[in-house]
mmCIF file of C-alpha atoms in Angstrom:
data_model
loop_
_atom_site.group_PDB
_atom_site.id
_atom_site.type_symbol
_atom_site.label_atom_id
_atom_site.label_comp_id
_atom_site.label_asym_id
_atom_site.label_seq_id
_atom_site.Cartn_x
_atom_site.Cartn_y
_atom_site.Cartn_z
ATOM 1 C CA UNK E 14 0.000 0.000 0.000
ATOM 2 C CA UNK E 15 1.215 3.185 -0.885
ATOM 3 C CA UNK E 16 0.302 7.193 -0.624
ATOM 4 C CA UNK E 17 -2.046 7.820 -3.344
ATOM 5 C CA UNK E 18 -1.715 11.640 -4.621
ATOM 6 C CA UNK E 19 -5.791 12.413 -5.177
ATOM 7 C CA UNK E 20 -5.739 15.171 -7.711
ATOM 8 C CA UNK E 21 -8.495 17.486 -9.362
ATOM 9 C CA UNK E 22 -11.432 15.054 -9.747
ATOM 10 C CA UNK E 23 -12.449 14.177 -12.969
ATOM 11 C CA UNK E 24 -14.626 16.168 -14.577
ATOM 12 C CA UNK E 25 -17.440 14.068 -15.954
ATOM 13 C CA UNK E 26 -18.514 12.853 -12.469
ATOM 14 C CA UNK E 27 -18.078 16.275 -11.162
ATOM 15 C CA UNK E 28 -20.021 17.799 -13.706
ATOM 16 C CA UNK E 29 -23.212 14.894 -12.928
ATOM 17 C CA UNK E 30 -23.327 14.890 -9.340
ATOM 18 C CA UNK E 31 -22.790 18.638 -9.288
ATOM 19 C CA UNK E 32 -26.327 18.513 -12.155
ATOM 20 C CA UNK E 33 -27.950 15.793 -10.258
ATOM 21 C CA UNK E 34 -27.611 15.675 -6.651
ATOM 22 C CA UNK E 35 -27.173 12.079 -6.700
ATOM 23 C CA UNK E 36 -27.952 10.754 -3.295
ATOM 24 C CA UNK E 37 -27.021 6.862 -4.230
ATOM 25 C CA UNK E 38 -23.756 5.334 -6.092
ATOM 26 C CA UNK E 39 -26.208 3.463 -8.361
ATOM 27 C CA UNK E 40 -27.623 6.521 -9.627
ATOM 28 C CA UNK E 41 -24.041 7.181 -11.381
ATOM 29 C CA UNK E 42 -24.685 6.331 -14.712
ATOM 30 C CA UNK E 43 -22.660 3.676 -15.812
ATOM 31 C CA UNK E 44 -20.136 5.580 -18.863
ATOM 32 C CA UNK E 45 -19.145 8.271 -15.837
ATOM 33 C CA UNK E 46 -18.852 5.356 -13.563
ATOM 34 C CA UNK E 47 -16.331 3.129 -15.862
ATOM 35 C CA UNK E 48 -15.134 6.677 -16.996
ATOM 36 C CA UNK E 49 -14.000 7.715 -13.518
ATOM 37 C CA UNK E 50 -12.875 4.203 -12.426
ATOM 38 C CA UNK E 51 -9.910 4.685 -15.206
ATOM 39 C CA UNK E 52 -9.492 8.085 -14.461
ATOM 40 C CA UNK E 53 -8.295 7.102 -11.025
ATOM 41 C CA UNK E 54 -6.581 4.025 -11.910
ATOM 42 C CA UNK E 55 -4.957 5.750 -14.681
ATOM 43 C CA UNK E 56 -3.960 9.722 -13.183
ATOM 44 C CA UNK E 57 -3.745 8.808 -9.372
ATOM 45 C CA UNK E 58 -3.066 4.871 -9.042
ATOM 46 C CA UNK E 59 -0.281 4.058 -11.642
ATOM 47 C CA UNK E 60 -2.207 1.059 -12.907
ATOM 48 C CA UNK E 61 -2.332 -0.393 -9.784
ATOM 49 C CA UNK E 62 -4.561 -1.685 -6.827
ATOM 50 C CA UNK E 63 -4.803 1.351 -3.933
ATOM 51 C CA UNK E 64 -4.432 -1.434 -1.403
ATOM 52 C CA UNK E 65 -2.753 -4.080 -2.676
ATOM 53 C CA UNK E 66 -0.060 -2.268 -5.635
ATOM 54 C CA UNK E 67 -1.682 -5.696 -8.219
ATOM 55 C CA UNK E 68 -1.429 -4.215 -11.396
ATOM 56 C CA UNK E 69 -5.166 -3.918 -12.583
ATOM 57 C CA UNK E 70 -7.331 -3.325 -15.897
ATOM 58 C CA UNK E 71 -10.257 -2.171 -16.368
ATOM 59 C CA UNK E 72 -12.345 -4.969 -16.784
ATOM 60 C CA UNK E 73 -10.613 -6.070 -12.965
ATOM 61 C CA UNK E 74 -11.239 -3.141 -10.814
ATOM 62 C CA UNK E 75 -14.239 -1.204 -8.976
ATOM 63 C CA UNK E 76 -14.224 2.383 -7.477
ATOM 64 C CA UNK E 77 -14.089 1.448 -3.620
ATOM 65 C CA UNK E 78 -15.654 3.778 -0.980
ATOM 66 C CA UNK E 79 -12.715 3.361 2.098
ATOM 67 C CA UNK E 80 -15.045 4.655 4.242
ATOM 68 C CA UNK E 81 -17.985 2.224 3.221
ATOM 69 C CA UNK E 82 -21.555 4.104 2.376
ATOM 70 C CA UNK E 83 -23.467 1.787 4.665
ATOM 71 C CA UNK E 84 -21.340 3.611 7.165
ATOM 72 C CA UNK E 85 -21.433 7.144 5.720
ATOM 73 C CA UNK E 86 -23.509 8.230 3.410
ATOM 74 C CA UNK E 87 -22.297 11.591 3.294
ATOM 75 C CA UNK E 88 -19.051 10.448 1.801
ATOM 76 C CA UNK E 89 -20.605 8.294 -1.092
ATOM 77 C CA UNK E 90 -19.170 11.146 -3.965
ATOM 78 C CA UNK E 91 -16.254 12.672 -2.229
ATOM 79 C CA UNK E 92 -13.495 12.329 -4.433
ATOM 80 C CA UNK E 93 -10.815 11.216 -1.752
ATOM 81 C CA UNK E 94 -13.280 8.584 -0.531
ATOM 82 C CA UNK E 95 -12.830 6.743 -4.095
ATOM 83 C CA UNK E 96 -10.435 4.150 -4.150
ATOM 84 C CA UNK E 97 -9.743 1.773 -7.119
ATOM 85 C CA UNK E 98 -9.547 -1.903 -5.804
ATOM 86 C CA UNK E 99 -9.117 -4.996 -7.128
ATOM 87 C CA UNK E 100 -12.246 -7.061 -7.229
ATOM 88 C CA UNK E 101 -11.099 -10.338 -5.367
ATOM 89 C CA UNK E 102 -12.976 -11.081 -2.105
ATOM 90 C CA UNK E 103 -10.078 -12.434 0.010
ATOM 91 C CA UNK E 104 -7.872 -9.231 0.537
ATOM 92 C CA UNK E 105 -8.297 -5.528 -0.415
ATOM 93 C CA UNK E 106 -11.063 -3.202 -0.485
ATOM 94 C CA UNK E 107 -13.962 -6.271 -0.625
ATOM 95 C CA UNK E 108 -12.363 -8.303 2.551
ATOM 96 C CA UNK E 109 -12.262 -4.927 4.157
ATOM 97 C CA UNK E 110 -16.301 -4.398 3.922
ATOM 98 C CA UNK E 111 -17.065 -8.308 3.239
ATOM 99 C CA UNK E 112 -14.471 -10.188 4.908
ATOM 100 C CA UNK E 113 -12.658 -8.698 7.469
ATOM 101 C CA UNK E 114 -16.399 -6.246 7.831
ATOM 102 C CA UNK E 115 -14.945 -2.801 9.162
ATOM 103 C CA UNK E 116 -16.751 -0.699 12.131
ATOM 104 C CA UNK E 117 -17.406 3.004 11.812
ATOM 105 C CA UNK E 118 -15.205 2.941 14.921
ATOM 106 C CA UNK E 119 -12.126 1.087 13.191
ATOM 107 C CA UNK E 120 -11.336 3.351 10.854
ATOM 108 C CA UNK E 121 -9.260 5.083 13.423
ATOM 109 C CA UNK E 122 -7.315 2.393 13.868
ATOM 110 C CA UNK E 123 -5.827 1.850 10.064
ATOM 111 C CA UNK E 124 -4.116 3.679 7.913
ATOM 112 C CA UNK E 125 -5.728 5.824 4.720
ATOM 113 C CA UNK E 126 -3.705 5.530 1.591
ATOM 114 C CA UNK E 127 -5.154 8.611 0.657
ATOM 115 C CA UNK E 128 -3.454 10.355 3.478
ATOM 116 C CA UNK E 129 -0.685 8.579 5.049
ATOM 117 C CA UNK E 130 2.403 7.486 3.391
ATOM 118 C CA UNK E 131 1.837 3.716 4.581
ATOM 119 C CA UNK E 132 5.019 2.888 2.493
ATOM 120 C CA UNK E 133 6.863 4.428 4.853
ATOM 121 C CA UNK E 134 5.600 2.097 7.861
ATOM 122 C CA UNK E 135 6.280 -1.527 6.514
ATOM 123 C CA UNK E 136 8.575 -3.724 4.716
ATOM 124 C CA UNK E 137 8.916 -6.948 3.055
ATOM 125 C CA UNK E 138 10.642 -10.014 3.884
ATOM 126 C CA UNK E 139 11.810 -12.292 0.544
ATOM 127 C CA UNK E 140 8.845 -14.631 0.428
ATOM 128 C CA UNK E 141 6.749 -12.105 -0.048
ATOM 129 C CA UNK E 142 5.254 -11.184 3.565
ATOM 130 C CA UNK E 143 4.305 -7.629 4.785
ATOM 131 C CA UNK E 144 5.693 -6.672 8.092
ATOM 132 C CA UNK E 145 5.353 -3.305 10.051
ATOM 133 C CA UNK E 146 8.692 -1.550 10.108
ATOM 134 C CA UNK E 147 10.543 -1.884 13.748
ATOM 135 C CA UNK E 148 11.763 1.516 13.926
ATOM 136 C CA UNK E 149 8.394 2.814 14.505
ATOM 137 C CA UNK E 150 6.426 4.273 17.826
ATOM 138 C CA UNK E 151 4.624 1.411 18.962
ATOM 139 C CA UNK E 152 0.960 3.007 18.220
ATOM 140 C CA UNK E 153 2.349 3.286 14.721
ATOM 141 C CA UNK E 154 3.750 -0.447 14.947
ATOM 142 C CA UNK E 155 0.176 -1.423 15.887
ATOM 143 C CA UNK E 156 -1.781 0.621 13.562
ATOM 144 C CA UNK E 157 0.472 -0.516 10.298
ATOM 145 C CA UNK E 158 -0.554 -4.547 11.838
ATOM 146 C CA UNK E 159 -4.089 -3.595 11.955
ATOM 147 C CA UNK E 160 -3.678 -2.073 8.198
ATOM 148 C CA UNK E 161 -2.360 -5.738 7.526
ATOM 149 C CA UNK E 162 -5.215 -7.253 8.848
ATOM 150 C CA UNK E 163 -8.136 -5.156 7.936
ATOM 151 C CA UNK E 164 -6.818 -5.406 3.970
ATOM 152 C CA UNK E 165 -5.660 -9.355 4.401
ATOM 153 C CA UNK E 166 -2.294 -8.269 2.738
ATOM 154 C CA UNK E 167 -0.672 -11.584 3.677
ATOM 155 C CA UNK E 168 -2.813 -13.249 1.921
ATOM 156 C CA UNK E 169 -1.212 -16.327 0.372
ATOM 157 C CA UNK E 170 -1.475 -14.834 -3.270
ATOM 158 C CA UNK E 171 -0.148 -11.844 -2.572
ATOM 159 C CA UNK E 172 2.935 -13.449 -0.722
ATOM 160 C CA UNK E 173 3.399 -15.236 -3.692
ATOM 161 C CA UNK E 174 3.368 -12.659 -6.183
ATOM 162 C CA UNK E 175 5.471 -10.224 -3.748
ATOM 163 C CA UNK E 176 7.848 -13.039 -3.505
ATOM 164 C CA UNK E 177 8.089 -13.459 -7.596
ATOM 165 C CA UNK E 178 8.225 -9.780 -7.698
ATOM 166 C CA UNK E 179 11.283 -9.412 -5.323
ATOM 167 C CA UNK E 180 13.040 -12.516 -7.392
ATOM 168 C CA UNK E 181 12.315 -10.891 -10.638
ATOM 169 C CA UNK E 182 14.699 -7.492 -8.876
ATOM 170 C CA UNK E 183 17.435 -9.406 -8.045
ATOM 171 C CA UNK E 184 17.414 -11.082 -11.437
ATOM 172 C CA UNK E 185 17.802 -8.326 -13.450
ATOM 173 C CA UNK E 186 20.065 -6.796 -11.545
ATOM 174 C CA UNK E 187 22.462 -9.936 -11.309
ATOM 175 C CA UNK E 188 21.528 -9.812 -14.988
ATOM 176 C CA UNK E 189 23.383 -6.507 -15.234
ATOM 177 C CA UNK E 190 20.833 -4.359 -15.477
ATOM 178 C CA UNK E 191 21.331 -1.002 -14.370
ATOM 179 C CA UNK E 192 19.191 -0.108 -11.351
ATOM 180 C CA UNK E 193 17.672 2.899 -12.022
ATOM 181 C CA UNK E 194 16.329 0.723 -15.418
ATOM 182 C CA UNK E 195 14.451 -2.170 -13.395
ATOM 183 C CA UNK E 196 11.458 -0.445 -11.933
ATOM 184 C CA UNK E 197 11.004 0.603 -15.608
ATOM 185 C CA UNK E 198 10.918 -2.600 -16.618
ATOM 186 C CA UNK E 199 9.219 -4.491 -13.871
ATOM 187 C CA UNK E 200 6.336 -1.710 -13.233
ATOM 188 C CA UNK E 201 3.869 -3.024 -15.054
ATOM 189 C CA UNK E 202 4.210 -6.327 -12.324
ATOM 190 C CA UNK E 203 2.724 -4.064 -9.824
ATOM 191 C CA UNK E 204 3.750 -3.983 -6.149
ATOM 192 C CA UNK E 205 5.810 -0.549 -6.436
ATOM 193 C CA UNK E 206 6.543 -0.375 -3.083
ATOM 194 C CA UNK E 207 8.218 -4.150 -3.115
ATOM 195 C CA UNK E 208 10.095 -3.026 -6.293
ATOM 196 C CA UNK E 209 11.166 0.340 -4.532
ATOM 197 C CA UNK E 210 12.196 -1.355 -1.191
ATOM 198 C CA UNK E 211 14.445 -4.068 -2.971
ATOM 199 C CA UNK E 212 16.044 -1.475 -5.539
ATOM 200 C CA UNK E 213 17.367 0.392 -2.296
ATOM 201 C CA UNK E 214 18.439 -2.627 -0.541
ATOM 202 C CA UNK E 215 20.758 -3.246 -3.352
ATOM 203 C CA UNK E 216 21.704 0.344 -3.848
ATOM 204 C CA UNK E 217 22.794 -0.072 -0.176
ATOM 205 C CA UNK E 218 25.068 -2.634 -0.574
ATOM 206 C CA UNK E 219 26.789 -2.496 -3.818
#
């Protein structure tokens, strides 16, 4: 998980709810829907999941509300409440509300990619686990392992691809490519952050 940069919102789905006074998602009409989805995923995500960095399409994504509507309504069409997800129920935004099923009260207790730099607060081991950082305050330490939870981001899948993704760094760079080359080249795997953290590593100690 990693700081997403919400910028102006995207004019289409301004524009409608500013017209319309929508007072339900499912009043969005469908092209400004799928319309602002990529807008997001495209100008604010990098292509990938806001919770989990998978690299996502179209056709594998939603617009998640982080703050769900069943819980407030009065966030359903603020822009930095919209969160492209992946649509897989066992981590991310749908075991957050379906799995894991947040309280108002919890929301408090995780971090908000949307505001906190949450890259800055964990790391990741070579098989692929997520781990809060251990030169954090404790309430930090606790928070980041509630994130973890709350999000499932240990997941077995997303171990796995971590793991790949961290294998994939260290091949290329054993395969004498230059470092500042590889994210370039392994971005469109996703999981910046894993990417990022094993590029410094290496810049570290060469």
């Amino acid at each position: 998980m990693r700081k997403i940069n919400k910028g102006i919102p995207f004019n289409d789905f301004t524009h409608y709810v500013e017209a319309n006074q929508p007072t339900d998602w499912g009043q969005l009409p469908g092209n400004v829907s799928y319309d602002t989805r990529c807008y997001i995923l495209i100008n604010e995500q990098d292509g990938i999941c806001g919770y989990t960095e998978l690299c996502l399409s179209d056709n594998d994504s939603h617009i998640d509300h982080y703050v769900k509507r069943s819980i407030d309504s009065s966030k359903i069409f603020i822009w930095d409440n919209l969160i492209v997800a992946s649509v897989d129920e066992d981590f991310g935004a749908k075991y957050k509300d379906n799995g894991y099923r947040i309280k108002a009260n919890e929301y408090f207790e995780i971090f908000n990619p949307v505001v906190d730099h949450v890259e800055y607060y964990c790391y990741f081991l070579t098989n692929g686990e997520i781990y809060p950082r251990k030169n954090i305050s404790p309430s930090t330490y606790v928070k980041m392992q509630r994130t973890i939870e709350v999000f499932n981001l240990n997941h077995p899948s997303l171990k796995s691809r971590r793991a790949n993704v961290i294998q994939n760094v260290h091949n290329y760079f054993e395969g004498g490519i230059e470092l500042k080359k590889i994210f370039i080249y392994l971005k469109d795997m996703g999981f910046h952050s894993v990417i990022l953290q094993e590029l410094k590593i290496i810049e570290e100690t060469v």
